[in-house]
């Protein structure tokens, strides 16, 4: 029996999803958030992590692509799983290999629609509005070496009204993210028989 799962959260921006995850697992008996990795020294998510007493590491492009550095950093925390929460860089092949089936991401649309390089944040909601979609939602998926192409673990939907603005669509999708992401992470880790 393993003592539990040790999650490293990776985020680039405001960090509301990351904070929801920090809060959900704060006193969890089996799953602990042990580190926040961020690629933006100005990101609000760093302050959110500090509030929860979670150590942070800001990495530049060179460090992120340096296998020895990153694997050393993750190993120093005995990381078992990586959770992307608005992390905008493509995950390098060495990390996918080091954490097979153990990296998860959330996307603010129903993949395979509105996914791929450059499709993140408001760009997704604007594209959904422009396409006249009647519904949108979230996709939680495993990470492979391509943007938004890993195995889908979970999807849920919300309606898009004709008069919804991209900002209103974003609010609906954020609610789905906050309601679902921590629970799906928990179920995913438990299903792997990690405990």
PDB file of C-alpha atoms in Angstrom:
ATOM      1  CA  UNK A   1       0.000   0.000   0.000  1.00  0.00           C
ATOM      2  CA  UNK A   2       1.284   3.398  -0.964  1.00  0.00           C
ATOM      3  CA  UNK A   3       0.982   6.138   1.648  1.00  0.00           C
ATOM      4  CA  UNK A   4      -1.018   8.216  -0.793  1.00  0.00           C
ATOM      5  CA  UNK A   5      -0.885  10.316  -3.902  1.00  0.00           C
ATOM      6  CA  UNK A   6       1.262  13.419  -4.097  1.00  0.00           C
ATOM      7  CA  UNK A   7      -0.037  15.895  -6.652  1.00  0.00           C
ATOM      8  CA  UNK A   8       1.949  18.616  -8.351  1.00  0.00           C
ATOM      9  CA  UNK A   9      -0.375  21.289  -9.767  1.00  0.00           C
ATOM     10  CA  UNK A  10       0.861  23.183 -12.839  1.00  0.00           C
ATOM     11  CA  UNK A  11      -0.718  26.540 -13.680  1.00  0.00           C
ATOM     12  CA  UNK A  12       0.069  29.710 -15.628  1.00  0.00           C
ATOM     13  CA  UNK A  13      -2.481  32.336 -14.660  1.00  0.00           C
ATOM     14  CA  UNK A  14      -5.161  33.415 -12.232  1.00  0.00           C
ATOM     15  CA  UNK A  15      -5.494  30.001 -10.658  1.00  0.00           C
ATOM     16  CA  UNK A  16      -9.145  29.679  -9.633  1.00  0.00           C
ATOM     17  CA  UNK A  17      -9.142  25.990 -10.641  1.00  0.00           C
ATOM     18  CA  UNK A  18      -5.863  25.476  -8.806  1.00  0.00           C
ATOM     19  CA  UNK A  19      -7.323  27.079  -5.679  1.00  0.00           C
ATOM     20  CA  UNK A  20     -10.386  24.816  -5.875  1.00  0.00           C
ATOM     21  CA  UNK A  21      -8.007  21.834  -6.009  1.00  0.00           C
ATOM     22  CA  UNK A  22      -5.883  23.156  -3.111  1.00  0.00           C
ATOM     23  CA  UNK A  23      -9.014  23.584  -1.016  1.00  0.00           C
ATOM     24  CA  UNK A  24     -10.569  20.219  -1.924  1.00  0.00           C
ATOM     25  CA  UNK A  25      -7.463  18.221  -1.002  1.00  0.00           C
ATOM     26  CA  UNK A  26      -6.406  20.388   1.952  1.00  0.00           C
ATOM     27  CA  UNK A  27      -7.256  17.769   4.597  1.00  0.00           C
ATOM     28  CA  UNK A  28      -7.651  14.741   2.355  1.00  0.00           C
ATOM     29  CA  UNK A  29      -6.495  11.516   4.024  1.00  0.00           C
ATOM     30  CA  UNK A  30      -4.946  10.034   0.866  1.00  0.00           C
ATOM     31  CA  UNK A  31      -4.163  12.825  -1.607  1.00  0.00           C
ATOM     32  CA  UNK A  32      -1.922  15.816  -0.969  1.00  0.00           C
ATOM     33  CA  UNK A  33      -0.927  18.780  -3.128  1.00  0.00           C
ATOM     34  CA  UNK A  34       2.840  19.019  -2.595  1.00  0.00           C
ATOM     35  CA  UNK A  35       3.917  21.705  -5.102  1.00  0.00           C
ATOM     36  CA  UNK A  36       2.700  24.337  -7.537  1.00  0.00           C
ATOM     37  CA  UNK A  37       4.779  24.681 -10.698  1.00  0.00           C
ATOM     38  CA  UNK A  38       4.155  27.954 -12.527  1.00  0.00           C
ATOM     39  CA  UNK A  39       5.710  29.386 -15.696  1.00  0.00           C
ATOM     40  CA  UNK A  40       4.695  32.997 -15.036  1.00  0.00           C
ATOM     41  CA  UNK A  41       6.355  34.878 -12.148  1.00  0.00           C
ATOM     42  CA  UNK A  42       3.483  37.428 -12.151  1.00  0.00           C
ATOM     43  CA  UNK A  43       0.675  34.838 -11.966  1.00  0.00           C
ATOM     44  CA  UNK A  44      -1.989  35.269  -9.303  1.00  0.00           C
ATOM     45  CA  UNK A  45      -1.948  31.507  -8.727  1.00  0.00           C
ATOM     46  CA  UNK A  46       1.343  31.914  -6.802  1.00  0.00           C
ATOM     47  CA  UNK A  47      -0.466  33.995  -4.162  1.00  0.00           C
ATOM     48  CA  UNK A  48      -3.265  31.431  -4.003  1.00  0.00           C
ATOM     49  CA  UNK A  49      -0.742  28.658  -3.311  1.00  0.00           C
ATOM     50  CA  UNK A  50       0.948  30.746  -0.624  1.00  0.00           C
ATOM     51  CA  UNK A  51      -2.394  31.176   1.139  1.00  0.00           C
ATOM     52  CA  UNK A  52      -2.617  27.374   1.450  1.00  0.00           C
ATOM     53  CA  UNK A  53       1.024  26.968   2.467  1.00  0.00           C
ATOM     54  CA  UNK A  54       1.825  25.088  -0.750  1.00  0.00           C
ATOM     55  CA  UNK A  55       5.437  25.398  -1.963  1.00  0.00           C
ATOM     56  CA  UNK A  56       5.875  26.996  -5.387  1.00  0.00           C
ATOM     57  CA  UNK A  57       8.452  26.790  -8.144  1.00  0.00           C
ATOM     58  CA  UNK A  58       8.550  29.268 -11.041  1.00  0.00           C
ATOM     59  CA  UNK A  59      10.175  27.692 -14.083  1.00  0.00           C
ATOM     60  CA  UNK A  60      11.303  29.298 -17.301  1.00  0.00           C
ATOM     61  CA  UNK A  61      11.240  27.608 -20.706  1.00  0.00           C
ATOM     62  CA  UNK A  62      14.838  26.367 -20.323  1.00  0.00           C
ATOM     63  CA  UNK A  63      14.214  24.701 -16.966  1.00  0.00           C
ATOM     64  CA  UNK A  64      10.937  23.217 -18.173  1.00  0.00           C
ATOM     65  CA  UNK A  65      12.633  21.596 -21.147  1.00  0.00           C
ATOM     66  CA  UNK A  66      15.536  20.397 -18.997  1.00  0.00           C
ATOM     67  CA  UNK A  67      14.653  16.803 -18.162  1.00  0.00           C
ATOM     68  CA  UNK A  68      17.184  16.489 -15.358  1.00  0.00           C
ATOM     69  CA  UNK A  69      16.045  19.707 -13.681  1.00  0.00           C
ATOM     70  CA  UNK A  70      12.301  19.025 -13.868  1.00  0.00           C
ATOM     71  CA  UNK A  71      12.460  15.354 -12.931  1.00  0.00           C
ATOM     72  CA  UNK A  72      14.756  16.308 -10.047  1.00  0.00           C
ATOM     73  CA  UNK A  73      12.262  18.948  -8.864  1.00  0.00           C
ATOM     74  CA  UNK A  74       9.314  16.530  -9.055  1.00  0.00           C
ATOM     75  CA  UNK A  75      11.304  13.731  -7.465  1.00  0.00           C
ATOM     76  CA  UNK A  76      12.273  16.019  -4.554  1.00  0.00           C
ATOM     77  CA  UNK A  77       8.538  16.172  -3.724  1.00  0.00           C
ATOM     78  CA  UNK A  78       7.975  12.436  -4.414  1.00  0.00           C
ATOM     79  CA  UNK A  79       5.341  13.505  -6.953  1.00  0.00           C
ATOM     80  CA  UNK A  80       3.010  10.747  -8.136  1.00  0.00           C
ATOM     81  CA  UNK A  81       0.616  12.758 -10.371  1.00  0.00           C
ATOM     82  CA  UNK A  82       0.654  16.014 -12.332  1.00  0.00           C
ATOM     83  CA  UNK A  83      -2.518  18.097 -12.558  1.00  0.00           C
ATOM     84  CA  UNK A  84      -2.695  20.902 -15.126  1.00  0.00           C
ATOM     85  CA  UNK A  85      -4.936  23.793 -14.137  1.00  0.00           C
ATOM     86  CA  UNK A  86      -4.592  26.403 -16.852  1.00  0.00           C
ATOM     87  CA  UNK A  87      -1.019  25.535 -17.772  1.00  0.00           C
ATOM     88  CA  UNK A  88      -0.383  26.793 -21.289  1.00  0.00           C
ATOM     89  CA  UNK A  89       2.823  25.054 -22.381  1.00  0.00           C
ATOM     90  CA  UNK A  90       2.854  21.732 -24.181  1.00  0.00           C
ATOM     91  CA  UNK A  91       4.028  18.968 -21.848  1.00  0.00           C
ATOM     92  CA  UNK A  92       7.368  17.604 -23.139  1.00  0.00           C
ATOM     93  CA  UNK A  93       7.703  13.945 -24.113  1.00  0.00           C
ATOM     94  CA  UNK A  94      10.074  13.151 -21.226  1.00  0.00           C
ATOM     95  CA  UNK A  95       7.383  14.143 -18.682  1.00  0.00           C
ATOM     96  CA  UNK A  96       4.699  12.103 -20.454  1.00  0.00           C
ATOM     97  CA  UNK A  97       7.080   9.114 -20.316  1.00  0.00           C
ATOM     98  CA  UNK A  98       7.999   9.720 -16.653  1.00  0.00           C
ATOM     99  CA  UNK A  99       4.329   9.969 -15.593  1.00  0.00           C
ATOM    100  CA  UNK A 100       2.475   7.547 -17.891  1.00  0.00           C
ATOM    101  CA  UNK A 101      -1.316   7.942 -17.509  1.00  0.00           C
ATOM    102  CA  UNK A 102      -0.580  10.156 -14.502  1.00  0.00           C
ATOM    103  CA  UNK A 103      -0.972  13.635 -16.021  1.00  0.00           C
ATOM    104  CA  UNK A 104      -4.442  15.152 -16.278  1.00  0.00           C
ATOM    105  CA  UNK A 105      -5.718  18.381 -17.838  1.00  0.00           C
ATOM    106  CA  UNK A 106      -8.979  20.278 -18.033  1.00  0.00           C
ATOM    107  CA  UNK A 107     -10.181  21.972 -21.216  1.00  0.00           C
ATOM    108  CA  UNK A 108     -13.020  24.543 -21.304  1.00  0.00           C
ATOM    109  CA  UNK A 109     -14.923  22.927 -24.199  1.00  0.00           C
ATOM    110  CA  UNK A 110     -16.196  19.551 -25.369  1.00  0.00           C
ATOM    111  CA  UNK A 111     -13.180  18.032 -27.076  1.00  0.00           C
ATOM    112  CA  UNK A 112     -12.426  17.245 -29.850  1.00  0.00           C
ATOM    113  CA  UNK A 113     -14.258  20.494 -30.710  1.00  0.00           C
ATOM    114  CA  UNK A 114     -12.439  23.754 -29.974  1.00  0.00           C
ATOM    115  CA  UNK A 115      -9.169  22.165 -28.886  1.00  0.00           C
ATOM    116  CA  UNK A 116      -5.563  22.306 -30.015  1.00  0.00           C
ATOM    117  CA  UNK A 117      -2.708  24.785 -29.933  1.00  0.00           C
ATOM    118  CA  UNK A 118      -3.789  28.326 -29.106  1.00  0.00           C
ATOM    119  CA  UNK A 119      -7.247  27.293 -27.896  1.00  0.00           C
ATOM    120  CA  UNK A 120      -7.401  28.352 -24.263  1.00  0.00           C
ATOM    121  CA  UNK A 121      -9.319  30.721 -22.009  1.00  0.00           C
ATOM    122  CA  UNK A 122     -11.540  33.316 -23.655  1.00  0.00           C
ATOM    123  CA  UNK A 123     -10.392  32.268 -27.140  1.00  0.00           C
ATOM    124  CA  UNK A 124     -12.371  29.051 -26.682  1.00  0.00           C
ATOM    125  CA  UNK A 125     -15.544  30.799 -25.507  1.00  0.00           C
ATOM    126  CA  UNK A 126     -15.324  33.360 -28.324  1.00  0.00           C
ATOM    127  CA  UNK A 127     -14.982  30.544 -30.871  1.00  0.00           C
ATOM    128  CA  UNK A 128     -18.003  28.734 -29.389  1.00  0.00           C
ATOM    129  CA  UNK A 129     -20.098  31.920 -29.569  1.00  0.00           C
ATOM    130  CA  UNK A 130     -18.983  32.595 -33.146  1.00  0.00           C
ATOM    131  CA  UNK A 131     -19.832  29.019 -34.204  1.00  0.00           C
ATOM    132  CA  UNK A 132     -23.361  29.366 -32.803  1.00  0.00           C
ATOM    133  CA  UNK A 133     -23.032  26.304 -30.559  1.00  0.00           C
ATOM    134  CA  UNK A 134     -26.108  25.463 -28.455  1.00  0.00           C
ATOM    135  CA  UNK A 135     -24.065  23.782 -25.749  1.00  0.00           C
ATOM    136  CA  UNK A 136     -20.546  23.711 -24.430  1.00  0.00           C
ATOM    137  CA  UNK A 137     -18.889  22.236 -21.375  1.00  0.00           C
ATOM    138  CA  UNK A 138     -15.631  20.866 -20.068  1.00  0.00           C
ATOM    139  CA  UNK A 139     -13.391  17.943 -20.892  1.00  0.00           C
ATOM    140  CA  UNK A 140     -11.038  16.376 -18.356  1.00  0.00           C
ATOM    141  CA  UNK A 141      -8.472  14.230 -20.139  1.00  0.00           C
ATOM    142  CA  UNK A 142      -5.153  12.491 -19.772  1.00  0.00           C
ATOM    143  CA  UNK A 143      -2.185  14.299 -21.263  1.00  0.00           C
ATOM    144  CA  UNK A 144      -0.096  12.949 -24.116  1.00  0.00           C
ATOM    145  CA  UNK A 145       2.436  14.633 -26.376  1.00  0.00           C
ATOM    146  CA  UNK A 146      -0.189  16.580 -28.380  1.00  0.00           C
ATOM    147  CA  UNK A 147      -2.418  19.449 -27.257  1.00  0.00           C
ATOM    148  CA  UNK A 148      -5.835  18.210 -26.070  1.00  0.00           C
ATOM    149  CA  UNK A 149      -5.595  14.723 -27.574  1.00  0.00           C
ATOM    150  CA  UNK A 150      -5.253  12.450 -24.526  1.00  0.00           C
ATOM    151  CA  UNK A 151      -7.879   9.930 -23.445  1.00  0.00           C
ATOM    152  CA  UNK A 152     -11.072  11.611 -22.194  1.00  0.00           C
ATOM    153  CA  UNK A 153     -11.926  10.820 -18.558  1.00  0.00           C
ATOM    154  CA  UNK A 154     -14.966  13.031 -18.110  1.00  0.00           C
ATOM    155  CA  UNK A 155     -17.190  15.525 -19.906  1.00  0.00           C
ATOM    156  CA  UNK A 156     -20.169  17.554 -18.748  1.00  0.00           C
ATOM    157  CA  UNK A 157     -22.213  20.174 -20.560  1.00  0.00           C
ATOM    158  CA  UNK A 158     -24.092  23.425 -20.122  1.00  0.00           C
ATOM    159  CA  UNK A 159     -26.454  25.211 -22.467  1.00  0.00           C
ATOM    160  CA  UNK A 160     -25.377  28.236 -24.493  1.00  0.00           C
ATOM    161  CA  UNK A 161     -28.223  30.744 -24.852  1.00  0.00           C
ATOM    162  CA  UNK A 162     -28.476  32.741 -28.087  1.00  0.00           C
ATOM    163  CA  UNK A 163     -27.801  35.972 -26.206  1.00  0.00           C
ATOM    164  CA  UNK A 164     -24.918  34.666 -24.050  1.00  0.00           C
ATOM    165  CA  UNK A 165     -21.737  36.691 -24.377  1.00  0.00           C
ATOM    166  CA  UNK A 166     -18.361  34.890 -24.349  1.00  0.00           C
ATOM    167  CA  UNK A 167     -17.955  36.188 -20.768  1.00  0.00           C
ATOM    168  CA  UNK A 168     -21.270  34.605 -19.725  1.00  0.00           C
ATOM    169  CA  UNK A 169     -20.272  31.348 -21.396  1.00  0.00           C
ATOM    170  CA  UNK A 170     -16.960  31.497 -19.500  1.00  0.00           C
ATOM    171  CA  UNK A 171     -18.790  31.893 -16.171  1.00  0.00           C
ATOM    172  CA  UNK A 172     -20.965  28.837 -16.848  1.00  0.00           C
ATOM    173  CA  UNK A 173     -17.920  26.784 -17.836  1.00  0.00           C
ATOM    174  CA  UNK A 174     -15.917  27.935 -14.792  1.00  0.00           C
ATOM    175  CA  UNK A 175     -18.737  26.717 -12.558  1.00  0.00           C
ATOM    176  CA  UNK A 176     -18.583  23.279 -14.214  1.00  0.00           C
ATOM    177  CA  UNK A 177     -14.793  23.243 -13.778  1.00  0.00           C
ATOM    178  CA  UNK A 178     -14.943  24.070 -10.087  1.00  0.00           C
ATOM    179  CA  UNK A 179     -17.771  21.603  -9.439  1.00  0.00           C
ATOM    180  CA  UNK A 180     -16.147  18.698 -11.288  1.00  0.00           C
ATOM    181  CA  UNK A 181     -12.362  18.881 -11.532  1.00  0.00           C
ATOM    182  CA  UNK A 182     -11.332  18.002  -7.943  1.00  0.00           C
ATOM    183  CA  UNK A 183     -13.817  15.105  -7.746  1.00  0.00           C
ATOM    184  CA  UNK A 184     -12.710  13.702 -11.101  1.00  0.00           C
ATOM    185  CA  UNK A 185      -9.044  13.950 -10.009  1.00  0.00           C
ATOM    186  CA  UNK A 186      -9.885  12.080  -6.807  1.00  0.00           C
ATOM    187  CA  UNK A 187     -11.794   9.324  -8.664  1.00  0.00           C
ATOM    188  CA  UNK A 188      -9.060   9.023 -11.309  1.00  0.00           C
ATOM    189  CA  UNK A 189      -6.343   8.549  -8.666  1.00  0.00           C
ATOM    190  CA  UNK A 190      -8.450   6.080  -6.681  1.00  0.00           C
ATOM    191  CA  UNK A 191      -9.229   4.038  -9.814  1.00  0.00           C
ATOM    192  CA  UNK A 192      -5.526   3.610 -10.409  1.00  0.00           C
ATOM    193  CA  UNK A 193      -5.415   1.681  -7.148  1.00  0.00           C
ATOM    194  CA  UNK A 194      -2.876   4.092  -5.785  1.00  0.00           C
ATOM    195  CA  UNK A 195      -3.778   3.370  -2.175  1.00  0.00           C
TER     196      UNK A 195
END
